[in-house]
Short mmCIF file of C-alpha atoms in Angstrom, two decimals:
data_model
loop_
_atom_site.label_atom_id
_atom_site.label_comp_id
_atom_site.label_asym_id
_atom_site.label_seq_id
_atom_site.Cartn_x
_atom_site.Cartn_y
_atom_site.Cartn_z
CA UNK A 28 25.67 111.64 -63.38
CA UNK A 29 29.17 110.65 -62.90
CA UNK A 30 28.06 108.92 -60.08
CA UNK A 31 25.81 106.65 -62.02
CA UNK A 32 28.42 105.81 -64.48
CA UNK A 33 30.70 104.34 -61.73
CA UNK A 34 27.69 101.97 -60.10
CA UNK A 35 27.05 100.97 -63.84
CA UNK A 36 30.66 100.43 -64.25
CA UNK A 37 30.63 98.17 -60.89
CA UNK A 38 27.72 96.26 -62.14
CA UNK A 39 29.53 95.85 -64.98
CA UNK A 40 32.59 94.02 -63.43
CA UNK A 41 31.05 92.18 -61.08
CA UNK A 42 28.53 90.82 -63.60
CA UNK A 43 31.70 89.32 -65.91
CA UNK A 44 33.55 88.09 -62.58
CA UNK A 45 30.04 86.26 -61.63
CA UNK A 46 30.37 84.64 -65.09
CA UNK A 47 33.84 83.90 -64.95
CA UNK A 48 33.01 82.23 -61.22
CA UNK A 49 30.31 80.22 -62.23
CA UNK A 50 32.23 78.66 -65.13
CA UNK A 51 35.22 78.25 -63.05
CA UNK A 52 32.36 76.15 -60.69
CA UNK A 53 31.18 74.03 -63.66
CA UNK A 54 34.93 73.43 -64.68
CA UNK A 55 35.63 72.60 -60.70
CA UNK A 56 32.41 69.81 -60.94
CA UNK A 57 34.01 68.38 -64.16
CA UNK A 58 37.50 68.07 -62.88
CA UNK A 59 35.86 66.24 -59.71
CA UNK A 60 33.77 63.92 -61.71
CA UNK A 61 36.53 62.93 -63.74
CA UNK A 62 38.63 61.63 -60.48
CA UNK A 63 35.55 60.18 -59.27
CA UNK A 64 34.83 58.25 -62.92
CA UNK A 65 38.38 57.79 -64.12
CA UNK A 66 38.87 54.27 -66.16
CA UNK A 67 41.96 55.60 -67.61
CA UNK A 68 40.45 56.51 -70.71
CA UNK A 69 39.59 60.14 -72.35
CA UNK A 70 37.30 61.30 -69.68
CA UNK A 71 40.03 63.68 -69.07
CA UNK A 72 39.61 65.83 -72.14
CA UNK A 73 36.14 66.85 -70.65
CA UNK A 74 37.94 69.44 -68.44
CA UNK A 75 40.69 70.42 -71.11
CA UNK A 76 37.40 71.31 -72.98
CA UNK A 77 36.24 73.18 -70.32
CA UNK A 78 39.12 75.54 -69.47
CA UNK A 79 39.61 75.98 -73.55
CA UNK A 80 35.56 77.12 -72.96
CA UNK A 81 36.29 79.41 -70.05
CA UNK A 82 39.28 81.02 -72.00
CA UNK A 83 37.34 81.75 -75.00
CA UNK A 84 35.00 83.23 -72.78
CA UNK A 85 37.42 86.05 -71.25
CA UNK A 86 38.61 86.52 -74.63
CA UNK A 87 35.53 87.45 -75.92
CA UNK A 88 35.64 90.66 -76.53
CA UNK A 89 39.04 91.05 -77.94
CA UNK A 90 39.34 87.76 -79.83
CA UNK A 91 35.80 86.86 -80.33
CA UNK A 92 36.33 84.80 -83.95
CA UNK A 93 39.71 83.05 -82.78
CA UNK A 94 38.34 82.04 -79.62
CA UNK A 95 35.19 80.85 -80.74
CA UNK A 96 37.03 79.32 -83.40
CA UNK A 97 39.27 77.39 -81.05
CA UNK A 98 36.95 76.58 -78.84
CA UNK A 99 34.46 74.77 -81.53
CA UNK A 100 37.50 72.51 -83.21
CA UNK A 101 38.95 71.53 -79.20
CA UNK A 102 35.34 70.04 -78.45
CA UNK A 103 34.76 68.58 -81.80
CA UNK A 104 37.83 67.04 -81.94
CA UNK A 105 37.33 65.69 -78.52
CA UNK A 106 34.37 64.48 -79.03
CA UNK A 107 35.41 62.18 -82.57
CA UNK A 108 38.48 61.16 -80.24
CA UNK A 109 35.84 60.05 -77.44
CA UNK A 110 33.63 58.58 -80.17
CA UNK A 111 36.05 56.55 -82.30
CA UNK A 112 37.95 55.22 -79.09
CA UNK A 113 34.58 53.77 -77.48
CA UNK A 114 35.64 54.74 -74.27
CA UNK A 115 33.63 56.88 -71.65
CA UNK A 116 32.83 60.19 -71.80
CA UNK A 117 30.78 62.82 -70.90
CA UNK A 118 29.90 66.27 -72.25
CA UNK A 119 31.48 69.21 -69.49
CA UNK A 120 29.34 71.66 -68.01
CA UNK A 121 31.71 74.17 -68.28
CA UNK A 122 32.85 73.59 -72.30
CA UNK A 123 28.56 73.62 -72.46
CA UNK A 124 28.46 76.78 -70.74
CA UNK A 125 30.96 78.44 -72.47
CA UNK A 126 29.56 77.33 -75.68
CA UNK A 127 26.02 78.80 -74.89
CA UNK A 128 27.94 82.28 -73.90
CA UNK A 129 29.96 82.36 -77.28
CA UNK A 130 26.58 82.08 -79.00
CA UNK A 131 24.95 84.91 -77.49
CA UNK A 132 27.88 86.92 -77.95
CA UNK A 133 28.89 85.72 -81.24
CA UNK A 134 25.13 86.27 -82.72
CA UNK A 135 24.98 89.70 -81.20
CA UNK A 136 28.75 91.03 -82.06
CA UNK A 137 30.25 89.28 -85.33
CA UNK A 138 30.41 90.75 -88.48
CA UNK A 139 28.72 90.32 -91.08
CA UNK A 140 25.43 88.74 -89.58
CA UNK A 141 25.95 86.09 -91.81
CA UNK A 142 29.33 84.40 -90.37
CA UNK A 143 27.78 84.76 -87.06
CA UNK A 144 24.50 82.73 -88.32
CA UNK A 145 27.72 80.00 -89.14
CA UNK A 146 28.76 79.90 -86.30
CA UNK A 147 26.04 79.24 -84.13
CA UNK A 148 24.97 76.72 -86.46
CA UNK A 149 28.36 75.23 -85.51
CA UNK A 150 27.66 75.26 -82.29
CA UNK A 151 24.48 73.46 -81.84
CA UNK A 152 26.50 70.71 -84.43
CA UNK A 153 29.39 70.72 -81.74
CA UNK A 154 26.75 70.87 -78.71
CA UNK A 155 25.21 67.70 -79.78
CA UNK A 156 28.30 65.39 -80.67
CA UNK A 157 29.52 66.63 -76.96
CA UNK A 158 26.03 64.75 -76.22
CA UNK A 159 27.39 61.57 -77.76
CA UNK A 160 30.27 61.21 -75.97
CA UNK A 161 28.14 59.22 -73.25
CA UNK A 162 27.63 56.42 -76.04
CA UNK A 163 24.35 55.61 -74.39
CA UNK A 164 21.37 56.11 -76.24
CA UNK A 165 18.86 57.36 -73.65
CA UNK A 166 20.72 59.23 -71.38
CA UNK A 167 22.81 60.79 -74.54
CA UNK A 168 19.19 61.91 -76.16
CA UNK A 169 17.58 62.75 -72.82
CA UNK A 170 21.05 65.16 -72.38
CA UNK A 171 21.51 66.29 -76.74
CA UNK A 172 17.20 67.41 -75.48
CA UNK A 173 18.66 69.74 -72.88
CA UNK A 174 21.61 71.18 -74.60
CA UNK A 175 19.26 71.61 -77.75
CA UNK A 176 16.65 74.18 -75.24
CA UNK A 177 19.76 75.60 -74.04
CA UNK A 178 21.26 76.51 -77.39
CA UNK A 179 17.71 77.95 -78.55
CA UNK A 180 17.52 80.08 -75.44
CA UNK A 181 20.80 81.09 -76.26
CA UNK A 182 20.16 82.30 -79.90
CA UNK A 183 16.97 83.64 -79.35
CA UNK A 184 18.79 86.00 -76.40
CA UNK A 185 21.67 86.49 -79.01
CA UNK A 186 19.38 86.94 -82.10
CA UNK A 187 17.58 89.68 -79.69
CA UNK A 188 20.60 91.54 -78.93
CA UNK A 189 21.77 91.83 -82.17
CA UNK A 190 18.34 93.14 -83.53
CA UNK A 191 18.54 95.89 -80.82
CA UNK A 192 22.09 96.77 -81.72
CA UNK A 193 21.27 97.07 -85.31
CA UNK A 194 18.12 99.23 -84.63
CA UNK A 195 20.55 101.31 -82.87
CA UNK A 196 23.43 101.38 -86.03
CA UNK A 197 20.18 102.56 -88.50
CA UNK A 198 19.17 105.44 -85.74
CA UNK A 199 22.71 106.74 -85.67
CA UNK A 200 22.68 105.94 -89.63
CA UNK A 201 20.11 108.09 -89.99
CA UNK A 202 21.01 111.03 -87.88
CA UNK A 203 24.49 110.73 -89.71
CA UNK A 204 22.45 111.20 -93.12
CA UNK A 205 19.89 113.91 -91.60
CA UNK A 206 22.97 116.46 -90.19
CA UNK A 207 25.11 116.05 -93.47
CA UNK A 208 22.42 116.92 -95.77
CA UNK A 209 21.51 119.83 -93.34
CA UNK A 210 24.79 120.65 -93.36
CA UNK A 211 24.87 120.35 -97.24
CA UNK A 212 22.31 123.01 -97.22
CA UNK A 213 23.94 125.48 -95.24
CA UNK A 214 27.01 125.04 -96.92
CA UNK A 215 25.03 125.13 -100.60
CA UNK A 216 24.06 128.62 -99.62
CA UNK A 217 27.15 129.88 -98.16
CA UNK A 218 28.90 129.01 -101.59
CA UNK A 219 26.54 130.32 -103.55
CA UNK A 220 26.27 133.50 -101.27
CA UNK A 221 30.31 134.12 -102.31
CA UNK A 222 29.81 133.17 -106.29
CA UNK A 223 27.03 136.32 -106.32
CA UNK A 224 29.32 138.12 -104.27
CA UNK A 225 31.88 137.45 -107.46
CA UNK A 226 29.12 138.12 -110.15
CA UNK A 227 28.44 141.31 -108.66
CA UNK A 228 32.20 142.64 -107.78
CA UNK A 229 33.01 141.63 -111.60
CA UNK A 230 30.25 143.08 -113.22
CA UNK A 231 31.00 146.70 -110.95
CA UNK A 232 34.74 146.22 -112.21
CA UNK A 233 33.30 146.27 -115.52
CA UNK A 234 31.43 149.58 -114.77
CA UNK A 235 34.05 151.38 -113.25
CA UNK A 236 37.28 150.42 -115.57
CA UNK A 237 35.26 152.40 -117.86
CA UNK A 238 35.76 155.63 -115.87
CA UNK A 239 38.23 154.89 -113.23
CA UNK A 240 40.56 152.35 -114.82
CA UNK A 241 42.79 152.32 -111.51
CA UNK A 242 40.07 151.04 -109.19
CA UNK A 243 40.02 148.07 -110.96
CA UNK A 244 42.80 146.34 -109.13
CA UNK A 245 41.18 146.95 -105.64
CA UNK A 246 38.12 145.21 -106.96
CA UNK A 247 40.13 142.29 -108.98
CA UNK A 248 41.22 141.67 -105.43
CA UNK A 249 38.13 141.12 -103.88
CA UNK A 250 37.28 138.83 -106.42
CA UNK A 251 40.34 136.66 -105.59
CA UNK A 252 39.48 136.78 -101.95
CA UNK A 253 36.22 135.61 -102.43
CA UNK A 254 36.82 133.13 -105.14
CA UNK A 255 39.17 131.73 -102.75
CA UNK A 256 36.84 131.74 -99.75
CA UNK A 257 34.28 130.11 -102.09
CA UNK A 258 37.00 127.29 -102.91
CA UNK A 259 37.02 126.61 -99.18
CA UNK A 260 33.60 126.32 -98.84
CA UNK A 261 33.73 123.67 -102.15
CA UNK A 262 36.42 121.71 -100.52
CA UNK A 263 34.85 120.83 -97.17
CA UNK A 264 30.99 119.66 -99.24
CA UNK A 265 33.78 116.77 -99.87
CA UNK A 266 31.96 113.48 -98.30
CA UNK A 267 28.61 115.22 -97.83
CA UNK A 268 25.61 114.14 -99.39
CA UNK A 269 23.41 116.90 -100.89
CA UNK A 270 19.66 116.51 -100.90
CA UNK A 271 17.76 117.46 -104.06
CA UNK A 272 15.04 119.02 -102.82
CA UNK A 273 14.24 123.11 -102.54
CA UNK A 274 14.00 123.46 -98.18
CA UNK A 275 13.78 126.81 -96.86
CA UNK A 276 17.26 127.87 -96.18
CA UNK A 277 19.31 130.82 -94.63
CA UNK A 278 22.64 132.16 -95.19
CA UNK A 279 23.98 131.37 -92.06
CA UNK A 280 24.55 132.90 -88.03
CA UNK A 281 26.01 135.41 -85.70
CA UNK A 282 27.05 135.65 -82.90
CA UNK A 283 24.38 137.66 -81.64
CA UNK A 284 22.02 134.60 -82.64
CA UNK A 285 23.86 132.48 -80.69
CA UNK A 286 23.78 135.16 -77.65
CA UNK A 287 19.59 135.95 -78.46
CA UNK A 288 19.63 131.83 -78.25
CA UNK A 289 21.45 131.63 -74.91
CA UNK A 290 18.98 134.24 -73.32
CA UNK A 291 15.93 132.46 -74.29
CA UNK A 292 17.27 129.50 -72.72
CA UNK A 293 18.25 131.26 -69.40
CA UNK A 294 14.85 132.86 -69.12
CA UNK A 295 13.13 129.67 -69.49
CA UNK A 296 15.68 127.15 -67.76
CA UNK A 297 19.07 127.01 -65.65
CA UNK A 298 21.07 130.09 -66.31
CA UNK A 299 23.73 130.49 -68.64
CA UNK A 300 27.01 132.47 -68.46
CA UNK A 301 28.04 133.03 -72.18
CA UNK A 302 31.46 134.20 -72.50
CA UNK A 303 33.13 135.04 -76.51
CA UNK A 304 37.06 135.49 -76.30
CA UNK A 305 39.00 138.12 -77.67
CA UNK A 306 39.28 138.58 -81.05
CA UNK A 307 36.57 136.70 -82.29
CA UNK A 308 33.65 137.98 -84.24
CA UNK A 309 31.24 137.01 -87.10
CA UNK A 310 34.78 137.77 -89.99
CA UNK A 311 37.00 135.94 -87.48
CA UNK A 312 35.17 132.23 -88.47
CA UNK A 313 34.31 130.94 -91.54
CA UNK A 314 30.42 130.84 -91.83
CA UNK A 315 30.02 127.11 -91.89
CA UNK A 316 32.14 126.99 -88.70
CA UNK A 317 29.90 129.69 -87.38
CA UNK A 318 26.58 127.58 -87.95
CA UNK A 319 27.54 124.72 -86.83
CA UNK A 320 28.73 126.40 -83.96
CA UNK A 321 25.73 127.82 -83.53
CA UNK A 322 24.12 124.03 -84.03
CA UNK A 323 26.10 122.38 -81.59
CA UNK A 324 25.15 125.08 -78.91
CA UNK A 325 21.60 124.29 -79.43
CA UNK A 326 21.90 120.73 -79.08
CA UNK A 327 23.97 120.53 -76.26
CA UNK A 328 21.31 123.51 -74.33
CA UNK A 329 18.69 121.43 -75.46
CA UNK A 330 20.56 117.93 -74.03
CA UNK A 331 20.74 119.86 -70.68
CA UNK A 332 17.41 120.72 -70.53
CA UNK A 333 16.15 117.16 -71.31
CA UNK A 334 18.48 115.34 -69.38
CA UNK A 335 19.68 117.23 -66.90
CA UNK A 336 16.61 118.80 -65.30
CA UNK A 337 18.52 119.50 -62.09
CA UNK A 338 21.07 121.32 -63.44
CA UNK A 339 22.12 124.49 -60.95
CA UNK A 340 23.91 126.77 -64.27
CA UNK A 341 25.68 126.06 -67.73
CA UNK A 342 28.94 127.58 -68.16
CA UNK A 343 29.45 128.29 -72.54
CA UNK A 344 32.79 129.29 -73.44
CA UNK A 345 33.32 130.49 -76.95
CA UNK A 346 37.49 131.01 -77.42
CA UNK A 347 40.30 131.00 -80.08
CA UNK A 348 43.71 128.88 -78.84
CA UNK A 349 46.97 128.08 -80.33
CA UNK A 350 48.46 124.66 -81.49
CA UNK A 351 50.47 124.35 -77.75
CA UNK A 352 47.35 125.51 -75.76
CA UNK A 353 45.65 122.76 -73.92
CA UNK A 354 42.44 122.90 -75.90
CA UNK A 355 44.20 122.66 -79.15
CA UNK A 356 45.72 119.45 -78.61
CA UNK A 357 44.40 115.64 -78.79
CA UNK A 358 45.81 112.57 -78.34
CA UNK A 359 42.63 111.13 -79.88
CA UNK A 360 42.05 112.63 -83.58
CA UNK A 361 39.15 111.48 -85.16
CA UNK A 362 39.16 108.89 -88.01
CA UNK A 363 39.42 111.77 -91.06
CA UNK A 364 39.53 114.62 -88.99
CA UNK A 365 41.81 117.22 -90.14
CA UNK A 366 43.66 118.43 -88.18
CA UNK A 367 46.58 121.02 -88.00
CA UNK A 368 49.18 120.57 -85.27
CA UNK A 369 51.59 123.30 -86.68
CA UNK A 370 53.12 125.56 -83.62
CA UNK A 371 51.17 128.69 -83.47
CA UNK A 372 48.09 126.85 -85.34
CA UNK A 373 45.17 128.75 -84.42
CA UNK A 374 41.62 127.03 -83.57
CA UNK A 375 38.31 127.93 -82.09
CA UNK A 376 36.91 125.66 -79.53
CA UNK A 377 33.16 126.09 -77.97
CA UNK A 378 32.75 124.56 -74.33
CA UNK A 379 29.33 124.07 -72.49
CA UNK A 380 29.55 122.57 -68.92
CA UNK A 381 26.81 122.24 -66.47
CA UNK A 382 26.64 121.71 -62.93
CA UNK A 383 24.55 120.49 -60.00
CA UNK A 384 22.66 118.57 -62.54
CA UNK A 385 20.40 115.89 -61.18
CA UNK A 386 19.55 112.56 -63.18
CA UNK A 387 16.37 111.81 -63.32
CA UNK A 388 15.40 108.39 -63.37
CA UNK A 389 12.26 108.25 -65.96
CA UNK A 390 14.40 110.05 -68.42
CA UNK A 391 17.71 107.96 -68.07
CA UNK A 392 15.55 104.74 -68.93
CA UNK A 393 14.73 106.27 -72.42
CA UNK A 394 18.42 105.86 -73.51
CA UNK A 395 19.31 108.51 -75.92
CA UNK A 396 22.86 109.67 -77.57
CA UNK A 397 21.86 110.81 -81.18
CA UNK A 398 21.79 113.83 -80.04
CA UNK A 399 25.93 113.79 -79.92
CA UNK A 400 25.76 111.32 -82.97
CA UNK A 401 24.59 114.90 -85.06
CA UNK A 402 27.08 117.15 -83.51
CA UNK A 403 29.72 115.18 -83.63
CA UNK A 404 28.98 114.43 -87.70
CA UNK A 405 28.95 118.07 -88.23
CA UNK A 406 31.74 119.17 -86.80
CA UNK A 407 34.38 116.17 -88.17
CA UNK A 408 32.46 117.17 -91.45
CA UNK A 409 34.25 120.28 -91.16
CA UNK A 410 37.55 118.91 -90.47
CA UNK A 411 36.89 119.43 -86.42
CA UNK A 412 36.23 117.62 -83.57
CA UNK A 413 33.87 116.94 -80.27
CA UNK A 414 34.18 115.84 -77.20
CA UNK A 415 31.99 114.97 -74.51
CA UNK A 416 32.35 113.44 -71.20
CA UNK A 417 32.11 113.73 -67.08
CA UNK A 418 34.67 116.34 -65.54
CA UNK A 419 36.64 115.63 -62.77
CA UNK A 420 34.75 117.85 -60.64
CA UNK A 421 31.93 116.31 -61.66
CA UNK A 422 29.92 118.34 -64.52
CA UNK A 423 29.34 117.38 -67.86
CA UNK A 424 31.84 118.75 -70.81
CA UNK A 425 31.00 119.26 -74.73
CA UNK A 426 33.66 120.45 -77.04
CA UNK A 427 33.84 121.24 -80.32
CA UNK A 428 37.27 122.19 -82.13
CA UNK A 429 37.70 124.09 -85.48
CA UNK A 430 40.68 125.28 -87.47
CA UNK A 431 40.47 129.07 -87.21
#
């Protein structure tokens, strides 16, 4: 796997500097047609145009409005100077070019939808006064024809890519809204397991300060505890949307679910060494942390088994760490994550790793990566975060971080 994402990497690169090249080319063919044509007039903006066009283009990605932007006034502009002057001109391949790239990229990647609708509007308008600039009217028709094909080609690829990227923000949308109300559930009936924990220590107080006036303290107590355990609970529904209707639910895991889980897996699939740390057990975690625990083990058992179907064994690691230990620390927080860096801060991280896995081609072409989407809602949901990646040695790494 880690393999594949450095060819895919590769193709990457040398797919923008086969762009960049073949712009540079057109720009190279303007500059020479220029010296061959020169009358001393504004021919020479042509190629200005051009290397403005083959800027905007390697700034695409990080200043995809401004360059645009610039790139759209420097032809315009040219072409009024071009056309009020009445001297010759031309339109340059490269400016066209880069003006046909900007379009795909700007329809697929500006936001909102509707200012990148503008601005490919703007640059058929720009494509076709470039077209004037010959000041002939068969040859500047015969080339504003071309360009026009050229631009539509261009939006419909743009217009394409933009409808698969925003299929792909309503997926992940929808897996966003599918965990949190899951997770609403769960966390519904963890609260309401601690309020009839409450009723029922409260009403028993009421029994026994009848007879035994000095156990009532004891029990007062375990009201507070589990009021305040309750409050927790409350506190992290914060953000989650609730669904209204009455689905089957259950009042949480163990860890010997998540252990019964990992031996059905192993007896059907690659085995799986499942180690728990010291001093954790099913009082150690707060319930919600232990489902989605429990949820996050699933999914990424299930991710190995459907997309790594060569994998030789699955390490799980389930272990409590301090604020200095390696696993307790990130340089990359989450947006809203919260987390606590105090010295001695205690947290509970879950690791799955496999090895030897083996990609296999049919499934790689089927895309995927909701999967993570879920887990990685659930767990920032509860103030935690996930990771997932390649290893240096070559396996692939999920973990998930709590406060313990």
């Amino acid at each position: 796997m880690g393999e594949t994402h450095r060819i895919v990497y590769w193709i990457q690169r040398l797919s923008e500097l086969a762009l960049i090249g073949w712009l540079l080319l057109l720009l190279l063919i303007d500059i020479m047609a220029v010296i061959a044509n020169d009358d001393g007039g504004f021919m020479w903006l042509s190629p200005v145009c051009g290397a403005v066009g083959v800027l905007a283009v390697l700034w695409r990605r990080t200043r995809r409005v401004s360059g645009f932007t610039t790139l759209l006034v420097v032809s315009f502009v040219t072409s009024m100077i071009v056309g009020f002057s009445g001297s010759r001109g031309m339109p340059s391949l490269a400016e066209t070019g880069a003006l046909l790239i900007l379009t795909i990229a700007g329809l697929r990647w500006i936001e909102p939808i509707s200012r990148a609708v503008v601005f490919a509007v703007a640059s058929v308008i720009v494509l076709e006064s470039a077209a004037g600039r010959l000041h002939e009217d068969t040859p500047s028709l015969a080339v504003g024809f071309l360009i026009f094909i050229g631009w539509s080609v261009a939006a419909g690829v743009g217009s394409y890519l933009r409808f698969q990227l925003e299929r792909r923000k309503e997926a992940v949308n929808s897996v966003r809204r599918a965990e949190r109300l899951e997770l609403a559930r769960e966390l519904h009936d963890l609260v309401a397991h601690h309020i009839t924990g409450i009723v029922v220590q409260a009403q028993a107080a009421k029994v026994v300060a009848e007879h035994k006036p000095e156990a009532v303290v004891p029990a007062l107590d375990a009201i507070a505890g589990a009021g305040a355990d309750a409050l927790t609970s409350m506190r992290r529904l914060v953000s989650v949307l609730r669904a209204q209707d009455e689905a089957a639910r259950s009042p949480g895991t163990t860890l010997m679910d998540m252990r019964t889980m990992v031996e059905r897996f192993s007896a059907g699939g690659p085995q799986v060494a499942f180690d728990i740390g010291q001093g954790i057990t099913d009082e150690t975690l707060a319930p919600e942390v232990m489902t989605t625990l429990h949820r996050v083990l699933q999914e990424s058992l299930t991710n190995v088994r459907r997309h790594a179907p060569g994998t030789g064994w699955v390490e799980a690691d389930l272990r409590l760490s301090h604020g200095s230990d390696r696993h307790a620390r990130s340089e990359n927080p989450a947006p809203g994550a919260r987390r606590d860096q105090r010295p001695g801060a205690r947290r509970v991280w879950l690791r799955v790793r496999n090895y030897g896995s083996a990609v296999d081609a049919r499934i790689s072409r089927l895309g995927g990566g909701f999967g993570l989407v879920g887990m990685a809602e659930r767990v920032e949901a509860l103030g935690g975060r996930l990771t997932a990646g390649h290893t240096p040695e070559g396996a692939w790494e999920v973990i998930a971080e709590f406060p313990a």
